[in-house]
Short mmCIF file of C-alpha atoms in Angstrom, two decimals:
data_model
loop_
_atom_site.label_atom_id
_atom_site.label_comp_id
_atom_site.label_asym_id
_atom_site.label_seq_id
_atom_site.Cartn_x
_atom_site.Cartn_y
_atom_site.Cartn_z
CA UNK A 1 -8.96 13.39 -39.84
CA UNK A 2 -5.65 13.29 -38.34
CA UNK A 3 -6.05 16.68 -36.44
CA UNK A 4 -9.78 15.73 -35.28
CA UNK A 5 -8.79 12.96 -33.62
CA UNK A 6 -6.18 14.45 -31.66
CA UNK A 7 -8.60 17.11 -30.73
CA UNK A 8 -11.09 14.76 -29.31
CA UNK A 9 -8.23 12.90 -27.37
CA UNK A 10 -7.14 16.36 -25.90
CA UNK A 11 -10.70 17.24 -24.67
CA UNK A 12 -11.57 13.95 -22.97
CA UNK A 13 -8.27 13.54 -21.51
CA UNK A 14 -8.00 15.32 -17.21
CA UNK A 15 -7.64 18.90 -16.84
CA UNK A 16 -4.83 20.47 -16.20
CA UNK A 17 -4.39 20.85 -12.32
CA UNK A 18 -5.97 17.82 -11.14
CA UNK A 19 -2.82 16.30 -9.68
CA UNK A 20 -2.36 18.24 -6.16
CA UNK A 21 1.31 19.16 -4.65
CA UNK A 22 0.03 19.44 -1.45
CA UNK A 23 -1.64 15.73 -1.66
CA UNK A 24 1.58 14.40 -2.99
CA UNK A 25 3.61 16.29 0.03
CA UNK A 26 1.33 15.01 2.67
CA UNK A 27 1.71 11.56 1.06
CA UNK A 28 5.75 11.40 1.13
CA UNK A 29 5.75 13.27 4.64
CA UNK A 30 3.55 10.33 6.04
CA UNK A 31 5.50 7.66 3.75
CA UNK A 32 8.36 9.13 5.57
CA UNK A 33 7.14 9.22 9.02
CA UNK A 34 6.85 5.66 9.47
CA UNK A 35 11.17 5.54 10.01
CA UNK A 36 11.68 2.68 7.74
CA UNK A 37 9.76 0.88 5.19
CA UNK A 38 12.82 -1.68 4.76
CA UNK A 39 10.99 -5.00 3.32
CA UNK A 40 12.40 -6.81 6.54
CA UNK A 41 11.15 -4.58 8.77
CA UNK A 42 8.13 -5.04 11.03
CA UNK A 43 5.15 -6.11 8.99
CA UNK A 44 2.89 -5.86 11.77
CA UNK A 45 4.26 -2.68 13.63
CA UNK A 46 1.20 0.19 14.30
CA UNK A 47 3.57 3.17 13.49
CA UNK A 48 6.55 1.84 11.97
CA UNK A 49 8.12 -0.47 9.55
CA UNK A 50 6.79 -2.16 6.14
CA UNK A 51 3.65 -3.68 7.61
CA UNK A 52 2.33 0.02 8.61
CA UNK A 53 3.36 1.74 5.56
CA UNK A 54 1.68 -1.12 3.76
CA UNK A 55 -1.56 -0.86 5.40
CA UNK A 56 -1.81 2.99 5.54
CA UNK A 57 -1.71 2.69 1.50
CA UNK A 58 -4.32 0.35 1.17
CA UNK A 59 -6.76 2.74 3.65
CA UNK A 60 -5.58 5.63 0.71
CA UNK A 61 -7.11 3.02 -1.46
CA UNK A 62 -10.33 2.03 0.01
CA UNK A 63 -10.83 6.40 0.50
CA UNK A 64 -10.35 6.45 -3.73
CA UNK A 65 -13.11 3.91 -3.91
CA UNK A 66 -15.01 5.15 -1.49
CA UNK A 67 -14.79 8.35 -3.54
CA UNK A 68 -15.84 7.18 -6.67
CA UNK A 69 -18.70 4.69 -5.30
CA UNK A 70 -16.67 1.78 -4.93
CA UNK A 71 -15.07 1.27 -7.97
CA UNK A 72 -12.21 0.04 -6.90
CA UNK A 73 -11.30 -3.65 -6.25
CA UNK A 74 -8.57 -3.31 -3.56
CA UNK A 75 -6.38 -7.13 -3.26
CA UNK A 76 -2.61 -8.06 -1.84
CA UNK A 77 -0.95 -10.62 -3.44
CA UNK A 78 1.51 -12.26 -1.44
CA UNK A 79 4.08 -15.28 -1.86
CA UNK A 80 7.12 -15.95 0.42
CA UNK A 81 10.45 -15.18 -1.25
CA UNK A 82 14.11 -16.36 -0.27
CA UNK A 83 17.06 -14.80 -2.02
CA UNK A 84 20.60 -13.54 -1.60
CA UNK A 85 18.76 -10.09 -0.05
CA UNK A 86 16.04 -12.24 1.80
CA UNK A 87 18.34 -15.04 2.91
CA UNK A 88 15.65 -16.79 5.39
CA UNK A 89 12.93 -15.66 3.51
CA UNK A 90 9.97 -13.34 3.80
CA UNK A 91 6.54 -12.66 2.84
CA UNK A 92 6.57 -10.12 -0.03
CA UNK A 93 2.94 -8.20 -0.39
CA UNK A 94 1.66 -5.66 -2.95
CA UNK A 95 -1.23 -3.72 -2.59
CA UNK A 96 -3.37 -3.84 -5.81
CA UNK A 97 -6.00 -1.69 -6.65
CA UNK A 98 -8.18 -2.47 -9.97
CA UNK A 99 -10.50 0.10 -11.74
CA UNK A 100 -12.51 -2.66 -13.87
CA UNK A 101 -13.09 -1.40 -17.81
CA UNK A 102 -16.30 -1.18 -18.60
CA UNK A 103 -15.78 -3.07 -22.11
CA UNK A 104 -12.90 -3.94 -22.16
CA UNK A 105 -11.69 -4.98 -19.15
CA UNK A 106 -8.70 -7.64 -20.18
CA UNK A 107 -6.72 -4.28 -21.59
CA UNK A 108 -4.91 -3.75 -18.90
CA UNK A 109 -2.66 -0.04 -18.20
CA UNK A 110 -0.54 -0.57 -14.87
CA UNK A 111 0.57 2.12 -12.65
CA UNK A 112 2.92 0.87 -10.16
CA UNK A 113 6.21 2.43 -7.74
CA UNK A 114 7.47 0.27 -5.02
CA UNK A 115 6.78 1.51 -1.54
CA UNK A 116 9.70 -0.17 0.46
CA UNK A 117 13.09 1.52 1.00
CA UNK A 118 16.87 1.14 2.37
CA UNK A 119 19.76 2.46 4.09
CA UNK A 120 23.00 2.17 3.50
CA UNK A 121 23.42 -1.32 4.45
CA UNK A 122 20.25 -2.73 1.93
CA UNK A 123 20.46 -5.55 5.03
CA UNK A 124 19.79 -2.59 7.86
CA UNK A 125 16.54 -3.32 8.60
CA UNK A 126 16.78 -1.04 11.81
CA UNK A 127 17.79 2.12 10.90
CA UNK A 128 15.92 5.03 9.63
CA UNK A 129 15.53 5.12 6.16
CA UNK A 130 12.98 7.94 5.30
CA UNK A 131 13.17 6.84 1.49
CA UNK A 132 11.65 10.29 0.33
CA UNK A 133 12.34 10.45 -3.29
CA UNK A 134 13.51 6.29 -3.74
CA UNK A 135 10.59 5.46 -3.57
CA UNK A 136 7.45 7.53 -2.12
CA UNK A 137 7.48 9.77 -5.06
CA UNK A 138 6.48 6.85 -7.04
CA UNK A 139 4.44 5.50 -4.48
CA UNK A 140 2.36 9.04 -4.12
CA UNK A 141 2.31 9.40 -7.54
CA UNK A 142 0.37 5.94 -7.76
CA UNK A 143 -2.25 6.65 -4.91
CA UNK A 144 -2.78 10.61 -6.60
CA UNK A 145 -3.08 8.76 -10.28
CA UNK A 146 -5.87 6.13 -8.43
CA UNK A 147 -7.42 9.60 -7.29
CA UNK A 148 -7.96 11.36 -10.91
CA UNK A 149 -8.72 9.19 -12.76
CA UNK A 150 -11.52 6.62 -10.72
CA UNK A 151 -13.32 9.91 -11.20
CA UNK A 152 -13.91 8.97 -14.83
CA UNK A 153 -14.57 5.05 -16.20
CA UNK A 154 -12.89 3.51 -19.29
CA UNK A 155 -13.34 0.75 -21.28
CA UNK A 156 -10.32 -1.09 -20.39
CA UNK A 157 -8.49 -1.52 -17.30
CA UNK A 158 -6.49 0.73 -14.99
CA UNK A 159 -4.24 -1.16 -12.07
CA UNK A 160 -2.86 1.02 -9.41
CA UNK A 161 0.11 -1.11 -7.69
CA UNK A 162 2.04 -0.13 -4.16
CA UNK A 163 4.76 -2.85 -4.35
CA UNK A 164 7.16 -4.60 -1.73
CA UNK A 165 10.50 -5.85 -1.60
CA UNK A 166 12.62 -4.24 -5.00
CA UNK A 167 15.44 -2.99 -3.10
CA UNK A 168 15.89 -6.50 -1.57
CA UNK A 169 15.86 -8.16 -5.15
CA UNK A 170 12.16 -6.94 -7.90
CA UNK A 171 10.85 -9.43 -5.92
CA UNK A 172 7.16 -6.55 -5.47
CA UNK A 173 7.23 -6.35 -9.33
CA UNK A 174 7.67 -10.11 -9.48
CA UNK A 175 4.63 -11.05 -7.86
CA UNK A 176 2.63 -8.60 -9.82
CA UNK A 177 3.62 -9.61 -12.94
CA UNK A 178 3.11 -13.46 -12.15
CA UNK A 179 -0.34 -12.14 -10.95
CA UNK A 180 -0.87 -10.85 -14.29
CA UNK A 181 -0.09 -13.70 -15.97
CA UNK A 182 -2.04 -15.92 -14.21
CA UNK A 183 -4.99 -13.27 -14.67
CA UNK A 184 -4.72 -13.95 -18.13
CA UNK A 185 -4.15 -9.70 -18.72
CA UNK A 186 -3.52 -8.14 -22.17
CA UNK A 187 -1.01 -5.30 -20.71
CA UNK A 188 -0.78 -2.37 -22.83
CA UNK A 189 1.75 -0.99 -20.98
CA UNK A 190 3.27 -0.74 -17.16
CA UNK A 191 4.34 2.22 -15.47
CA UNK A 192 7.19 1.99 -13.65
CA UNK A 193 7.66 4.85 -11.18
CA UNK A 194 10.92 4.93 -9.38
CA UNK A 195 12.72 7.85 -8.09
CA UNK A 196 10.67 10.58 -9.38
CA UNK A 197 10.60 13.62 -7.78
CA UNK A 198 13.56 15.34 -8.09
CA UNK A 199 15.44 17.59 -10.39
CA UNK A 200 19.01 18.64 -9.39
CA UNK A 201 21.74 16.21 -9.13
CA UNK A 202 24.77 15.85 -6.87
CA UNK A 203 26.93 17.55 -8.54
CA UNK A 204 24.56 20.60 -8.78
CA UNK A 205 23.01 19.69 -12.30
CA UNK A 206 19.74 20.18 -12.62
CA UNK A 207 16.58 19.37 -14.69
CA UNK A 208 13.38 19.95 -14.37
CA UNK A 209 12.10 20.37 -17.70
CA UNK A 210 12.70 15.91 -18.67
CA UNK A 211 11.53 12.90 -17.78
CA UNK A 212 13.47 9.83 -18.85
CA UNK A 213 11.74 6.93 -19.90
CA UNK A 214 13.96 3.64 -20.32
CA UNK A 215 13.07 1.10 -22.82
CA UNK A 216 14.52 -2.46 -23.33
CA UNK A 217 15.07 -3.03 -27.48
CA UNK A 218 15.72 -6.53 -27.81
CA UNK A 219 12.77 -8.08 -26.21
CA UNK A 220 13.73 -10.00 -23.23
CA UNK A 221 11.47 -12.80 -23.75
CA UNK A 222 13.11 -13.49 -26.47
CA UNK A 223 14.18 -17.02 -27.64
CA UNK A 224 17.28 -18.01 -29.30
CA UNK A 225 15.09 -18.40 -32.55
CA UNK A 226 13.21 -15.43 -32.17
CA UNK A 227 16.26 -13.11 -31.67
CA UNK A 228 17.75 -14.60 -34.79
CA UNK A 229 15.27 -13.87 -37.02
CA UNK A 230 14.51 -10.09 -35.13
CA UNK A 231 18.41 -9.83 -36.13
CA UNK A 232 17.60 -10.78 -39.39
CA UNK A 233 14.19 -9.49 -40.13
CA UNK A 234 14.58 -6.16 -37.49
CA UNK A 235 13.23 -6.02 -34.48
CA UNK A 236 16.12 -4.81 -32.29
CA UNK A 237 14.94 -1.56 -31.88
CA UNK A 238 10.88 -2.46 -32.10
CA UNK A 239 10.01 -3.91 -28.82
CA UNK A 240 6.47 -2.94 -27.60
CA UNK A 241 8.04 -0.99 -24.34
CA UNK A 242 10.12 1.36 -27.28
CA UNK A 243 7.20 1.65 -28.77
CA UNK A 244 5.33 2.98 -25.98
CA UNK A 245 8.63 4.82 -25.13
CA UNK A 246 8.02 6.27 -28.34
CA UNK A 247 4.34 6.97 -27.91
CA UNK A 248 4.99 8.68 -25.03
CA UNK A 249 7.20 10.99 -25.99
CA UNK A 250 4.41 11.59 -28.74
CA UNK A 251 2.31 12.40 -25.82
CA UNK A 252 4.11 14.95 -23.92
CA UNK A 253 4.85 16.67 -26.81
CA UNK A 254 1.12 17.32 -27.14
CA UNK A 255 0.85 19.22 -23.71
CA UNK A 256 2.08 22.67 -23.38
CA UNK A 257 3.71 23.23 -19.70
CA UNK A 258 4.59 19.53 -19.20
CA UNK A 259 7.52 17.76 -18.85
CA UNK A 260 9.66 16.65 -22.32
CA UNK A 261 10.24 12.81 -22.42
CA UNK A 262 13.97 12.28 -22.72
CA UNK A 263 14.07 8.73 -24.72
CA UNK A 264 16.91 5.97 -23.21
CA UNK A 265 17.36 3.34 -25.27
CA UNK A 266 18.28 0.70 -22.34
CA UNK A 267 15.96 -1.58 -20.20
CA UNK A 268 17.41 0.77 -16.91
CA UNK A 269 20.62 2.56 -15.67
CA UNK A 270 23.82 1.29 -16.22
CA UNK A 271 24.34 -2.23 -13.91
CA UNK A 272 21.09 -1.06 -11.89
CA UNK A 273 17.45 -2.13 -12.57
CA UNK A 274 13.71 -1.73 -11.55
CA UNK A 275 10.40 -3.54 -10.90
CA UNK A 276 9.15 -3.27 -14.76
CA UNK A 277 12.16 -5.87 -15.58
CA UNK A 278 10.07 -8.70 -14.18
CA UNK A 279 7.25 -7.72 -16.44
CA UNK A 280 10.29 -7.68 -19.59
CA UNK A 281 11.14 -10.85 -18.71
CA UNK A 282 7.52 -12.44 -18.90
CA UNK A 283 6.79 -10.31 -22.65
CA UNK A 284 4.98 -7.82 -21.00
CA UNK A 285 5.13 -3.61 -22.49
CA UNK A 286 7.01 -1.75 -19.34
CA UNK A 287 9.14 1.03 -19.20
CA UNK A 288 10.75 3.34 -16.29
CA UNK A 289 9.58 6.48 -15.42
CA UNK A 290 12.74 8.15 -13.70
CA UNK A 291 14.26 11.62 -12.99
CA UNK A 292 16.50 13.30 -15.24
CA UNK A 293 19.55 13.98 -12.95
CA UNK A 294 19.97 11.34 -9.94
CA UNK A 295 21.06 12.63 -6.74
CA UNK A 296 23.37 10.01 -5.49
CA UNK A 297 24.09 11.41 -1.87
CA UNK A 298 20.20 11.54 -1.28
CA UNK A 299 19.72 8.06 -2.15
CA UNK A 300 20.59 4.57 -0.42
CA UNK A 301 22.30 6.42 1.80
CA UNK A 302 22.32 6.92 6.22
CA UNK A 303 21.06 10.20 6.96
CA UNK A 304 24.16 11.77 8.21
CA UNK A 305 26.24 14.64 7.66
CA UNK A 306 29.94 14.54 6.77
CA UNK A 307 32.33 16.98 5.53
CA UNK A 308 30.02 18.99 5.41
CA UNK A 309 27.91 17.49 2.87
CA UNK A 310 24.60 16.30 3.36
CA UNK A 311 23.27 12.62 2.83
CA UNK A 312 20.00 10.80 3.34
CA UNK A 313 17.11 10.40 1.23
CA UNK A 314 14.61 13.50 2.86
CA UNK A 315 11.73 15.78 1.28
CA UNK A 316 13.73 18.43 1.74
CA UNK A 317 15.46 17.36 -1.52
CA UNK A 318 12.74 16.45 -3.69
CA UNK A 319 11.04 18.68 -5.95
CA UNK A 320 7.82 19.07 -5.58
CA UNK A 321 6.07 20.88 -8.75
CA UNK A 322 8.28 18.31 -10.81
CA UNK A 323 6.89 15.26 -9.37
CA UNK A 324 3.49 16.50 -9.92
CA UNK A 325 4.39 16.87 -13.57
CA UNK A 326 6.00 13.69 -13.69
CA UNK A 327 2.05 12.53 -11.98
CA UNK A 328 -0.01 14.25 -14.62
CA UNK A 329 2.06 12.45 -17.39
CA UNK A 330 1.21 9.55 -16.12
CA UNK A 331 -2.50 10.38 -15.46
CA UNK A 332 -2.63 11.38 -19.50
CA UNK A 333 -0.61 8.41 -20.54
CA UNK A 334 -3.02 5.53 -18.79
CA UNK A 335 -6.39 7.66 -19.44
CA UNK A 336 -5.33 7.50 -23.09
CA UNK A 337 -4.45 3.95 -23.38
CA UNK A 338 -7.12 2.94 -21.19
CA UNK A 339 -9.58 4.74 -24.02
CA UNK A 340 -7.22 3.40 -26.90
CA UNK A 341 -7.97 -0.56 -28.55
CA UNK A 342 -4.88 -2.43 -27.86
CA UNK A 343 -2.05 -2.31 -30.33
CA UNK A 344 -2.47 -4.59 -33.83
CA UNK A 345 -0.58 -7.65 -34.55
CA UNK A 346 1.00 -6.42 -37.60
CA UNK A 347 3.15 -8.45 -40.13
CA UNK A 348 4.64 -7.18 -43.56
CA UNK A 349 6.32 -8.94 -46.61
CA UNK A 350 8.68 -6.56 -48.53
CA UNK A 351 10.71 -10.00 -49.75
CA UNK A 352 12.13 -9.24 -53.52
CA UNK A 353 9.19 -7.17 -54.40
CA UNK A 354 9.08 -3.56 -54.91
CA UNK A 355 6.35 -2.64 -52.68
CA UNK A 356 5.53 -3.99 -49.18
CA UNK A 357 2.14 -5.85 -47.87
CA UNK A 358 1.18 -4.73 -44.56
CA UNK A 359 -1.19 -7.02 -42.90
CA UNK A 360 -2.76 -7.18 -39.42
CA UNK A 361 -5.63 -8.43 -37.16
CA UNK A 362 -8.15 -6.34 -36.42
CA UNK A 363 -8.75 -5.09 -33.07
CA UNK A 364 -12.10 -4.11 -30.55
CA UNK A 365 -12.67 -0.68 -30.33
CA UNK A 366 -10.67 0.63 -33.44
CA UNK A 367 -12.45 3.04 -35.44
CA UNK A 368 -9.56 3.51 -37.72
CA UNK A 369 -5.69 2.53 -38.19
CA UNK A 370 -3.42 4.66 -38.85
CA UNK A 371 -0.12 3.10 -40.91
CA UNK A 372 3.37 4.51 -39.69
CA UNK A 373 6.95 4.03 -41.49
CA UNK A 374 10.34 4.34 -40.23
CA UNK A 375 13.53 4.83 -41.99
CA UNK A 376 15.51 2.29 -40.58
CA UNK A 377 18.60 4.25 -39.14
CA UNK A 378 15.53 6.99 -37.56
CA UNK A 379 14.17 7.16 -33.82
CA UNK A 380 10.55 8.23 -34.74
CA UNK A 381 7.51 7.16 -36.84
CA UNK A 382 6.48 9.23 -40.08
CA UNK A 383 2.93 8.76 -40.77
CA UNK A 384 2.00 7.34 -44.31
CA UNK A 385 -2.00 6.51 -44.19
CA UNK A 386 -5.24 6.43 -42.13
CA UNK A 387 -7.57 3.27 -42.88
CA UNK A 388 -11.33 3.06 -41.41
CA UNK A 389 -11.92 -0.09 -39.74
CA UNK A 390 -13.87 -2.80 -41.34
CA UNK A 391 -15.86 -4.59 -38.50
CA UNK A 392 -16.35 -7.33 -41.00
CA UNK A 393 -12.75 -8.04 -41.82
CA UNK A 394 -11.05 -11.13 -40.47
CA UNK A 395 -7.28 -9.56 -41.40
CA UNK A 396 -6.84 -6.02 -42.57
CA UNK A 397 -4.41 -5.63 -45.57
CA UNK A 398 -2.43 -3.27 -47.80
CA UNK A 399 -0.18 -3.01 -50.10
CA UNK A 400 2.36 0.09 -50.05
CA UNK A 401 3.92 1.25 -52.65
CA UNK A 402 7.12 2.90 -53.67
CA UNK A 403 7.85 1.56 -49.84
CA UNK A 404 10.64 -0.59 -50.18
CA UNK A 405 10.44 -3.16 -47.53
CA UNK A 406 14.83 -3.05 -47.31
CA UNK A 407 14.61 0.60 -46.65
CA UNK A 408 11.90 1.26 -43.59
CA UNK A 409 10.09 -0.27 -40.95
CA UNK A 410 6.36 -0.30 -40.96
CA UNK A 411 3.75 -0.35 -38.10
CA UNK A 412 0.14 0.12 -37.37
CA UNK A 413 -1.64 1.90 -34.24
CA UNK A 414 -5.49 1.59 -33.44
CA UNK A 415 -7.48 4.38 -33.24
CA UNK A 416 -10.79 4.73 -30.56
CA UNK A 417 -13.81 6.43 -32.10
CA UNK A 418 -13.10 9.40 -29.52
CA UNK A 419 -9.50 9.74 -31.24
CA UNK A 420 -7.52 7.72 -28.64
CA UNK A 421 -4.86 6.16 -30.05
CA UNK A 422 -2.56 2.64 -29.45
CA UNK A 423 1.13 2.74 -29.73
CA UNK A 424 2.47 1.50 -33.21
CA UNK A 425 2.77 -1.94 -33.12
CA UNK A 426 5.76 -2.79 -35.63
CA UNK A 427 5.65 -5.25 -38.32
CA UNK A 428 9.12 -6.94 -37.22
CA UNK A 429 9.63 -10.49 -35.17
CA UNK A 430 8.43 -9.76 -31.40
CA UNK A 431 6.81 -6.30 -32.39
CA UNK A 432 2.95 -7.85 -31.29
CA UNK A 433 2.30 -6.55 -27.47
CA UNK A 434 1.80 -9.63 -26.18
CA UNK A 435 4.16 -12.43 -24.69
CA UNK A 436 5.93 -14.38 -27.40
CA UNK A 437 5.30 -18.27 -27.20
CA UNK A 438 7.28 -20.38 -26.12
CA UNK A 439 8.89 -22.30 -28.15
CA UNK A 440 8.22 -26.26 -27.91
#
């Protein structure tokens, strides 16, 4: 059963070879052509500044809908921020595109890269900053995604996001993620695409053959309470974004020719951070697409020469064929959750008993759950059972046995009837993919 539904998911997934190097080339090269896309640059500027870049995305938008007969709903969010980076304040804008699921369409997959970019000085909203790889790869990688896949329709929700204003503070990935609570979304999962297409570092390193994909453990919504009893109980290495770290290293694995998702077991770099930390922060999945080595001379830097050596953030750099692996990931990942029923709510009671009851809602669109373990001191999942789905049943149920609940963690994905599968949700304090309530 196992096998057949992995089969299905393979054949209804995009071919191979949809995502286009030359589209994503054209895309930087224009990203790049408008000097600087520095969030306090001009917002109203015809060929330069924040305001052009801005709109020019939005037109790639309307052509994707256009495209696929519309099916697109194309918004901008906006709210003034002040902050240490935006000391008299300015008005931050994404630009949101939403491919409406057909059944589902409060499952929401989000596939967002933030547009704007910096000098040296992340004040210097004058100078050129071209901003090739940090961040129009992300950015291209977003429009090309909106271009596959609004050529097919899902039953749950696809969000394409161009966002403003992270270098000067998240404040793009902010305003999103208020948006999306306010909208009332069940997120599966958000994409965070930042700084990904290139392979060789400064020091000459190079990779092309990874991805890394950062996960937070210990949720961030967490409440003093909550992380007590996730200390207690586990949890601290079961957040929904490790799980869909997890599940999409599960992924890649399945394609021959693509990228290898290198697992890092932090929210982001070391002292550095990203637009998916506002979506952490309100209990939201998100994780960090990002390139294996970092190139630290081609990034936040003046394009100069000194020494010598090369600096500035240019497409001669990047690495074209990567980023449009790094692309088709993506396109696989949010076609398959965007098919998949969202993750269970799972709970399990191993307390003094020498077997462990596994219990969880049931969810739309499952045609089957499939029941993972974990030894507790292991990174991956082991499967243990497949269960149909009972449309009747109020709360699914069962009881494992020899399964020690001291001695593993237990979880439970939803499976589509075309073989699409959920992350595991884990049975562990904060594992549900939703935001934890707060606390009264």
């Amino acid at each position: 059963m196992r096998y057949f539904a992995l089969l299905a998911a393979l054949l209804a997934a995009p071919a191979m070879g949809q995502v286009s190097q030359e589209r994503l080339l054209s895309d930087v090269e224009t990203m790049v052509s408008f000097g600087t896309r520095h969030t306090l640059s001009d917002p109203d500027g015809e060929t330069r500044g924040i305001g052009a870049a801005r709109r020019w995305g939005r037109a790639q938008f309307e052509e994707a809908s256009a495209a696929c007969g519309g099916c697109l709903e194309i918004l901008e969010p906006e709210r003034v921020f002040t902050g240490r980076r935006i000391p008299d304040g300015v008005l931050i804008r994404d630009v949101v595109a939403i491919q409406r699921g057909s059944e589902r369409p409060g499952e929401v997959v989000i596939i967002m890269g933030h547009i704007d970019s910096r000098a040296s000085d992340v004040m210097d909203a004058v100078s050129d900053a071209p901003g090739a790889n940090d961040n129009a790869s992300g950015s291209a990688l977003v429009l090309e995604a909106a271009r596959v896949l609004s050529q097919q329709r899902y039953p749950g929700t696809i969000v394409y996001a161009l966002l403003s204003g992270e270098e000067q503070g998240l404040y793009g990935g902010q305003l999103l993620a208020d948006y999306a609570k306010e909208q009332g979304w069940m997120v599966k999962a958000a994409f965070n695409n930042d700084i990904v297409g290139g392979s060789c570092g400064s020091d000459g390193v190079c990779d092309n053959a990874h991805v890394r994909v950062f996960s937070e453990g210990l949720r961030a919504d967490a409440s003093e309470q909550d992380a007590a009893r996730m200390r207690s109980l586990g949890g601290q290495d079961d957040s929904p974004s490790r799980n869909v770290s997890r599940w999409l290293d599960g992924l890649a694995d399945d394609f021959v020719g693509g990228l290898d998702v290198r697992q890092v077991f932090r929210a982001d770099r070391m002292g550095r951070g990203g637009d998916h930390l506002p979506f952490l922060a309100l209990g939201f999945p998100a994780v960090r697409f990002t390139v294996a080595i970092e190139d630290y001379e081609h990034q936040h830097q003046d394009v100069r020469a000194e020494n010598g050596v090369t600096y500035g953030d240019t497409v001669d750099e990047m690495d074209f064929p990567y980023l449009a692996r790094v692309t088709d990931l993506n396109i696989r990942a949010a076609d398959r959750l965007a098919r998949a029923p969202m993750p269970p709510v799972v709970t399990a009671d191993g307390l003094v008993r020498p077997d462990v009851l596994l219990e969880w809602e049931p969810v739309a669109g499952a045609a089957l759950y499939r029941i993972w373990r974990r030894a507790t001191d292991q990174r991956d999942w082991q499967w243990r059972m497949d269960l149909p789905a009972d449309p009747a049943a109020d709360l699914n149920s069962v009881v494992l046995a020899p399964d020690r609940g001291d001695d593993w963690i237990f979880g439970v994905s939803a499976v589509s009837a075309d073989g699409a599968e959920s992350p595991v949700s884990s049975a562990v304090p904060g594992g549900q993919f939703a935001p934890l309530p707060v606390e009264q």
